[in-house]
């Protein structure tokens, strides 16, 4: 079954690109033909895939940058049949690309960090979810704690998760991605933590848990 998944938020600095890269690579490692779309004008996902290709890492990931909403929409509609899964890295602000991605997607993954202003900002992306659902039925919107504090019982993690559970537009996934050096080290080479050596088993297990819930 084909899946179109957008990793997006109107709040910047929540780790969208690293998460999108890890999801794309995880699906490719599972034998899926994956297309990663960079819908952010910063172009970080496309840069990471370029570094990956230069390093000769396999599997290769197809990647294109469409920061303009109408272009993103038309290209996905024309090309989506060629791929098993499409991962869209969008957001950091309210953009035409993010709005287009929401209407096209099966699932929206909203990463947020355990900080008050990240939680407050969820109202903005929640409004966009409502707007997308008014024109497209079936959009599943999930929120996940990203760059979470390492401690299992961190009060910041617990309080942020509790606040997000109160936002009706989102399904809170209890699959936190914790703040680990492995994510930054792997992403710097265009890699997922599933393939970066030496493997951080905890980081890899977190991505595997998220993938199993999403797909």
PDB file of C-alpha atoms in Angstrom:
ATOM      1  CA  UNK A   1       0.000   0.000   0.000  1.00  0.00           C
ATOM      2  CA  UNK A   2       1.409   3.376  -1.023  1.00  0.00           C
ATOM      3  CA  UNK A   3       1.877   5.911   1.764  1.00  0.00           C
ATOM      4  CA  UNK A   4       2.413   9.652   1.497  1.00  0.00           C
ATOM      5  CA  UNK A   5       3.767  10.957   4.793  1.00  0.00           C
ATOM      6  CA  UNK A   6       4.502  14.598   5.552  1.00  0.00           C
ATOM      7  CA  UNK A   7       6.791  15.569   8.403  1.00  0.00           C
ATOM      8  CA  UNK A   8       5.780  19.128   9.130  1.00  0.00           C
ATOM      9  CA  UNK A   9       5.175  21.867  11.621  1.00  0.00           C
ATOM     10  CA  UNK A  10       4.724  25.626  11.414  1.00  0.00           C
ATOM     11  CA  UNK A  11       7.328  25.844  14.202  1.00  0.00           C
ATOM     12  CA  UNK A  12      10.963  25.681  13.137  1.00  0.00           C
ATOM     13  CA  UNK A  13      13.775  23.901  14.935  1.00  0.00           C
ATOM     14  CA  UNK A  14      11.839  20.793  15.923  1.00  0.00           C
ATOM     15  CA  UNK A  15      13.953  18.266  13.987  1.00  0.00           C
ATOM     16  CA  UNK A  16      11.712  17.686  10.969  1.00  0.00           C
ATOM     17  CA  UNK A  17      14.445  17.041   8.408  1.00  0.00           C
ATOM     18  CA  UNK A  18      16.361  14.525  10.511  1.00  0.00           C
ATOM     19  CA  UNK A  19      13.134  12.671  11.207  1.00  0.00           C
ATOM     20  CA  UNK A  20      12.072  12.719   7.533  1.00  0.00           C
ATOM     21  CA  UNK A  21      15.486  11.398   6.493  1.00  0.00           C
ATOM     22  CA  UNK A  22      15.308   8.565   9.023  1.00  0.00           C
ATOM     23  CA  UNK A  23      11.815   7.578   7.887  1.00  0.00           C
ATOM     24  CA  UNK A  24      12.808   7.619   4.212  1.00  0.00           C
ATOM     25  CA  UNK A  25      15.897   5.493   4.770  1.00  0.00           C
ATOM     26  CA  UNK A  26      14.046   3.075   7.051  1.00  0.00           C
ATOM     27  CA  UNK A  27      11.460   2.420   4.344  1.00  0.00           C
ATOM     28  CA  UNK A  28      14.157   2.035   1.690  1.00  0.00           C
ATOM     29  CA  UNK A  29      15.990  -0.476   3.891  1.00  0.00           C
ATOM     30  CA  UNK A  30      12.695  -2.387   4.088  1.00  0.00           C
ATOM     31  CA  UNK A  31      12.749  -2.735   0.304  1.00  0.00           C
ATOM     32  CA  UNK A  32      10.380   0.090  -0.552  1.00  0.00           C
ATOM     33  CA  UNK A  33      10.990   2.461  -3.479  1.00  0.00           C
ATOM     34  CA  UNK A  34      11.071   5.803  -1.688  1.00  0.00           C
ATOM     35  CA  UNK A  35      10.864   9.409  -2.861  1.00  0.00           C
ATOM     36  CA  UNK A  36      11.926  12.099  -0.397  1.00  0.00           C
ATOM     37  CA  UNK A  37      10.574  15.560  -1.222  1.00  0.00           C
ATOM     38  CA  UNK A  38      12.188  18.639   0.283  1.00  0.00           C
ATOM     39  CA  UNK A  39       9.431  21.214   0.669  1.00  0.00           C
ATOM     40  CA  UNK A  40      11.484  23.598   2.798  1.00  0.00           C
ATOM     41  CA  UNK A  41      13.275  26.553   1.196  1.00  0.00           C
ATOM     42  CA  UNK A  42      16.365  25.814   3.292  1.00  0.00           C
ATOM     43  CA  UNK A  43      16.851  22.627   1.260  1.00  0.00           C
ATOM     44  CA  UNK A  44      18.468  20.661   4.088  1.00  0.00           C
ATOM     45  CA  UNK A  45      16.943  17.308   3.134  1.00  0.00           C
ATOM     46  CA  UNK A  46      18.164  17.613  -0.446  1.00  0.00           C
ATOM     47  CA  UNK A  47      21.642  18.510   0.829  1.00  0.00           C
ATOM     48  CA  UNK A  48      21.674  15.435   3.083  1.00  0.00           C
ATOM     49  CA  UNK A  49      20.698  13.158   0.200  1.00  0.00           C
ATOM     50  CA  UNK A  50      23.455  14.728  -1.902  1.00  0.00           C
ATOM     51  CA  UNK A  51      25.993  13.928   0.834  1.00  0.00           C
ATOM     52  CA  UNK A  52      24.602  10.387   0.988  1.00  0.00           C
ATOM     53  CA  UNK A  53      24.997   9.924  -2.760  1.00  0.00           C
ATOM     54  CA  UNK A  54      28.528  11.353  -2.721  1.00  0.00           C
ATOM     55  CA  UNK A  55      29.424   8.815  -0.038  1.00  0.00           C
ATOM     56  CA  UNK A  56      28.144   5.960  -2.193  1.00  0.00           C
ATOM     57  CA  UNK A  57      25.695   4.764   0.441  1.00  0.00           C
ATOM     58  CA  UNK A  58      23.007   2.270  -0.482  1.00  0.00           C
ATOM     59  CA  UNK A  59      20.106   2.108  -0.850  1.00  0.00           C
ATOM     60  CA  UNK A  60      19.914   5.267  -2.887  1.00  0.00           C
ATOM     61  CA  UNK A  61      17.064   7.675  -2.121  1.00  0.00           C
ATOM     62  CA  UNK A  62      15.352   9.671  -4.867  1.00  0.00           C
ATOM     63  CA  UNK A  63      15.001  13.297  -3.804  1.00  0.00           C
ATOM     64  CA  UNK A  64      13.540  16.486  -5.260  1.00  0.00           C
ATOM     65  CA  UNK A  65      13.017  19.986  -3.885  1.00  0.00           C
ATOM     66  CA  UNK A  66       9.634  21.668  -4.359  1.00  0.00           C
ATOM     67  CA  UNK A  67       9.336  24.578  -1.910  1.00  0.00           C
ATOM     68  CA  UNK A  68       6.469  26.005  -3.965  1.00  0.00           C
ATOM     69  CA  UNK A  69       3.052  24.544  -3.201  1.00  0.00           C
ATOM     70  CA  UNK A  70       1.548  24.376  -6.710  1.00  0.00           C
ATOM     71  CA  UNK A  71       4.722  22.749  -8.068  1.00  0.00           C
ATOM     72  CA  UNK A  72       4.852  20.238  -5.222  1.00  0.00           C
ATOM     73  CA  UNK A  73       1.213  19.321  -5.773  1.00  0.00           C
ATOM     74  CA  UNK A  74       1.521  18.881  -9.546  1.00  0.00           C
ATOM     75  CA  UNK A  75       4.746  16.853  -9.322  1.00  0.00           C
ATOM     76  CA  UNK A  76       3.359  14.489  -6.678  1.00  0.00           C
ATOM     77  CA  UNK A  77       0.165  13.942  -8.653  1.00  0.00           C
ATOM     78  CA  UNK A  78       2.154  13.246 -11.838  1.00  0.00           C
ATOM     79  CA  UNK A  79       4.928  11.111 -10.350  1.00  0.00           C
ATOM     80  CA  UNK A  80       3.594   9.351  -7.248  1.00  0.00           C
ATOM     81  CA  UNK A  81       2.723   6.127  -9.102  1.00  0.00           C
ATOM     82  CA  UNK A  82       6.440   5.424  -9.592  1.00  0.00           C
ATOM     83  CA  UNK A  83       7.094   5.078  -5.855  1.00  0.00           C
ATOM     84  CA  UNK A  84       5.949   2.882  -2.983  1.00  0.00           C
ATOM     85  CA  UNK A  85       6.289   5.594  -0.331  1.00  0.00           C
ATOM     86  CA  UNK A  86       6.676   9.365  -0.458  1.00  0.00           C
ATOM     87  CA  UNK A  87       8.104  11.299   2.479  1.00  0.00           C
ATOM     88  CA  UNK A  88       7.677  15.078   2.392  1.00  0.00           C
ATOM     89  CA  UNK A  89       9.807  17.321   4.599  1.00  0.00           C
ATOM     90  CA  UNK A  90       7.735  20.494   4.926  1.00  0.00           C
ATOM     91  CA  UNK A  91       7.184  23.398   7.213  1.00  0.00           C
ATOM     92  CA  UNK A  92       9.126  25.454   9.634  1.00  0.00           C
ATOM     93  CA  UNK A  93       6.491  28.041   8.812  1.00  0.00           C
ATOM     94  CA  UNK A  94       3.060  28.267   7.232  1.00  0.00           C
ATOM     95  CA  UNK A  95       3.923  27.829   3.552  1.00  0.00           C
ATOM     96  CA  UNK A  96       2.199  26.899   0.308  1.00  0.00           C
ATOM     97  CA  UNK A  97       4.303  23.726   0.246  1.00  0.00           C
ATOM     98  CA  UNK A  98       3.094  22.664   3.689  1.00  0.00           C
ATOM     99  CA  UNK A  99      -0.530  23.370   2.774  1.00  0.00           C
ATOM    100  CA  UNK A 100      -0.222  21.414  -0.481  1.00  0.00           C
ATOM    101  CA  UNK A 101       1.460  18.508   1.313  1.00  0.00           C
ATOM    102  CA  UNK A 102      -1.342  18.262   3.877  1.00  0.00           C
ATOM    103  CA  UNK A 103      -3.977  17.850   1.180  1.00  0.00           C
ATOM    104  CA  UNK A 104      -1.907  15.147  -0.562  1.00  0.00           C
ATOM    105  CA  UNK A 105      -0.823  13.145   2.480  1.00  0.00           C
ATOM    106  CA  UNK A 106      -2.181  10.065   4.195  1.00  0.00           C
ATOM    107  CA  UNK A 107      -0.334  10.905   7.411  1.00  0.00           C
ATOM    108  CA  UNK A 108       1.043  14.110   8.918  1.00  0.00           C
ATOM    109  CA  UNK A 109       3.787  13.617  11.494  1.00  0.00           C
ATOM    110  CA  UNK A 110       4.188  16.669  13.726  1.00  0.00           C
ATOM    111  CA  UNK A 111       7.388  16.565  15.768  1.00  0.00           C
ATOM    112  CA  UNK A 112       7.567  18.795  18.832  1.00  0.00           C
ATOM    113  CA  UNK A 113      10.195  19.247  21.506  1.00  0.00           C
ATOM    114  CA  UNK A 114       9.507  19.306  25.262  1.00  0.00           C
ATOM    115  CA  UNK A 115       9.428  23.100  25.421  1.00  0.00           C
ATOM    116  CA  UNK A 116       6.433  25.279  26.224  1.00  0.00           C
ATOM    117  CA  UNK A 117       6.637  27.321  23.036  1.00  0.00           C
ATOM    118  CA  UNK A 118       6.736  24.188  20.891  1.00  0.00           C
ATOM    119  CA  UNK A 119       3.490  23.010  22.489  1.00  0.00           C
ATOM    120  CA  UNK A 120       1.860  26.446  22.193  1.00  0.00           C
ATOM    121  CA  UNK A 121       2.747  26.552  18.501  1.00  0.00           C
ATOM    122  CA  UNK A 122       0.738  23.384  17.828  1.00  0.00           C
ATOM    123  CA  UNK A 123      -2.423  25.479  17.593  1.00  0.00           C
ATOM    124  CA  UNK A 124      -1.169  26.899  14.288  1.00  0.00           C
ATOM    125  CA  UNK A 125      -0.538  23.529  12.635  1.00  0.00           C
ATOM    126  CA  UNK A 126      -3.793  22.221  14.155  1.00  0.00           C
ATOM    127  CA  UNK A 127      -5.672  24.953  12.277  1.00  0.00           C
ATOM    128  CA  UNK A 128      -4.016  23.848   9.029  1.00  0.00           C
ATOM    129  CA  UNK A 129      -5.042  20.243   9.745  1.00  0.00           C
ATOM    130  CA  UNK A 130      -8.651  21.365  10.116  1.00  0.00           C
ATOM    131  CA  UNK A 131      -8.385  23.251   6.828  1.00  0.00           C
ATOM    132  CA  UNK A 132      -6.906  20.242   5.006  1.00  0.00           C
ATOM    133  CA  UNK A 133      -9.565  17.909   6.398  1.00  0.00           C
ATOM    134  CA  UNK A 134     -12.265  20.225   5.097  1.00  0.00           C
ATOM    135  CA  UNK A 135     -11.159  19.437   1.532  1.00  0.00           C
ATOM    136  CA  UNK A 136      -9.710  15.932   1.980  1.00  0.00           C
ATOM    137  CA  UNK A 137     -11.097  13.154   4.128  1.00  0.00           C
ATOM    138  CA  UNK A 138      -8.872  10.724   5.949  1.00  0.00           C
ATOM    139  CA  UNK A 139      -5.788  12.763   6.914  1.00  0.00           C
ATOM    140  CA  UNK A 140      -4.255  11.109   9.964  1.00  0.00           C
ATOM    141  CA  UNK A 141      -2.331  13.652  12.056  1.00  0.00           C
ATOM    142  CA  UNK A 142       0.048  12.361  14.711  1.00  0.00           C
ATOM    143  CA  UNK A 143       2.280  14.235  17.120  1.00  0.00           C
ATOM    144  CA  UNK A 144       5.518  12.810  18.458  1.00  0.00           C
ATOM    145  CA  UNK A 145       7.968  14.021  21.051  1.00  0.00           C
ATOM    146  CA  UNK A 146      11.268  14.679  19.252  1.00  0.00           C
ATOM    147  CA  UNK A 147      14.632  15.478  20.843  1.00  0.00           C
ATOM    148  CA  UNK A 148      13.036  14.383  24.097  1.00  0.00           C
ATOM    149  CA  UNK A 149      14.998  14.516  27.320  1.00  0.00           C
ATOM    150  CA  UNK A 150      16.891  11.211  27.786  1.00  0.00           C
ATOM    151  CA  UNK A 151      15.435  10.451  31.219  1.00  0.00           C
ATOM    152  CA  UNK A 152      12.481   8.074  31.145  1.00  0.00           C
ATOM    153  CA  UNK A 153      10.624  10.080  33.780  1.00  0.00           C
ATOM    154  CA  UNK A 154      11.619  13.588  32.669  1.00  0.00           C
ATOM    155  CA  UNK A 155       9.000  16.031  33.933  1.00  0.00           C
ATOM    156  CA  UNK A 156       9.398  18.161  30.781  1.00  0.00           C
ATOM    157  CA  UNK A 157       8.645  15.140  28.578  1.00  0.00           C
ATOM    158  CA  UNK A 158       5.634  14.135  30.671  1.00  0.00           C
ATOM    159  CA  UNK A 159       4.170  17.637  30.828  1.00  0.00           C
ATOM    160  CA  UNK A 160       4.639  18.265  27.087  1.00  0.00           C
ATOM    161  CA  UNK A 161       3.039  14.939  26.174  1.00  0.00           C
ATOM    162  CA  UNK A 162       0.093  15.638  28.474  1.00  0.00           C
ATOM    163  CA  UNK A 163      -0.445  19.058  26.878  1.00  0.00           C
ATOM    164  CA  UNK A 164      -0.387  17.629  23.354  1.00  0.00           C
ATOM    165  CA  UNK A 165      -2.940  14.976  24.274  1.00  0.00           C
ATOM    166  CA  UNK A 166      -5.348  17.871  24.867  1.00  0.00           C
ATOM    167  CA  UNK A 167      -5.111  19.044  21.235  1.00  0.00           C
ATOM    168  CA  UNK A 168      -8.000  17.230  19.521  1.00  0.00           C
ATOM    169  CA  UNK A 169      -6.603  17.408  15.984  1.00  0.00           C
ATOM    170  CA  UNK A 170      -3.691  15.125  16.839  1.00  0.00           C
ATOM    171  CA  UNK A 171      -3.189  11.528  17.849  1.00  0.00           C
ATOM    172  CA  UNK A 172      -0.300  11.466  20.299  1.00  0.00           C
ATOM    173  CA  UNK A 173       2.133   8.628  19.585  1.00  0.00           C
ATOM    174  CA  UNK A 174       3.966   7.347  22.629  1.00  0.00           C
ATOM    175  CA  UNK A 175       7.102   6.644  20.577  1.00  0.00           C
ATOM    176  CA  UNK A 176       9.442   9.450  21.669  1.00  0.00           C
ATOM    177  CA  UNK A 177      12.653  10.146  19.804  1.00  0.00           C
ATOM    178  CA  UNK A 178      15.195  11.147  22.421  1.00  0.00           C
ATOM    179  CA  UNK A 179      18.026  13.639  22.156  1.00  0.00           C
ATOM    180  CA  UNK A 180      21.014  11.536  21.091  1.00  0.00           C
ATOM    181  CA  UNK A 181      24.259  12.443  19.304  1.00  0.00           C
ATOM    182  CA  UNK A 182      23.731   9.518  16.938  1.00  0.00           C
ATOM    183  CA  UNK A 183      20.935  11.369  15.113  1.00  0.00           C
ATOM    184  CA  UNK A 184      23.064  14.418  14.314  1.00  0.00           C
ATOM    185  CA  UNK A 185      26.139  12.331  13.494  1.00  0.00           C
ATOM    186  CA  UNK A 186      24.204  10.094  11.110  1.00  0.00           C
ATOM    187  CA  UNK A 187      22.278  12.936   9.438  1.00  0.00           C
ATOM    188  CA  UNK A 188      25.540  14.768   8.759  1.00  0.00           C
ATOM    189  CA  UNK A 189      26.438  11.899   6.405  1.00  0.00           C
ATOM    190  CA  UNK A 190      22.958  11.558   4.929  1.00  0.00           C
ATOM    191  CA  UNK A 191      22.401   8.383   6.938  1.00  0.00           C
ATOM    192  CA  UNK A 192      19.757   6.967   9.235  1.00  0.00           C
ATOM    193  CA  UNK A 193      20.678   5.812  12.720  1.00  0.00           C
ATOM    194  CA  UNK A 194      19.695   2.358  11.446  1.00  0.00           C
ATOM    195  CA  UNK A 195      22.812   2.259   9.254  1.00  0.00           C
ATOM    196  CA  UNK A 196      25.299   4.592  10.953  1.00  0.00           C
ATOM    197  CA  UNK A 197      28.273   2.816  12.549  1.00  0.00           C
ATOM    198  CA  UNK A 198      28.736   2.149  15.380  1.00  0.00           C
ATOM    199  CA  UNK A 199      25.011   1.588  15.785  1.00  0.00           C
ATOM    200  CA  UNK A 200      23.332   3.343  18.693  1.00  0.00           C
ATOM    201  CA  UNK A 201      20.885   0.564  19.562  1.00  0.00           C
ATOM    202  CA  UNK A 202      18.576   2.830  21.546  1.00  0.00           C
ATOM    203  CA  UNK A 203      18.316   5.397  18.736  1.00  0.00           C
ATOM    204  CA  UNK A 204      17.718   2.646  16.174  1.00  0.00           C
ATOM    205  CA  UNK A 205      15.010   1.071  18.346  1.00  0.00           C
ATOM    206  CA  UNK A 206      13.225   4.422  18.637  1.00  0.00           C
ATOM    207  CA  UNK A 207      13.079   4.875  14.854  1.00  0.00           C
ATOM    208  CA  UNK A 208      11.986   1.265  14.370  1.00  0.00           C
ATOM    209  CA  UNK A 209       9.151   1.767  16.880  1.00  0.00           C
ATOM    210  CA  UNK A 210       7.962   4.912  15.118  1.00  0.00           C
ATOM    211  CA  UNK A 211       8.099   3.269  11.695  1.00  0.00           C
ATOM    212  CA  UNK A 212       6.117   0.264  12.918  1.00  0.00           C
ATOM    213  CA  UNK A 213       3.355   2.528  14.251  1.00  0.00           C
ATOM    214  CA  UNK A 214       3.206   4.764  11.170  1.00  0.00           C
ATOM    215  CA  UNK A 215       3.337   2.054   8.507  1.00  0.00           C
TER     216      UNK A 215
END
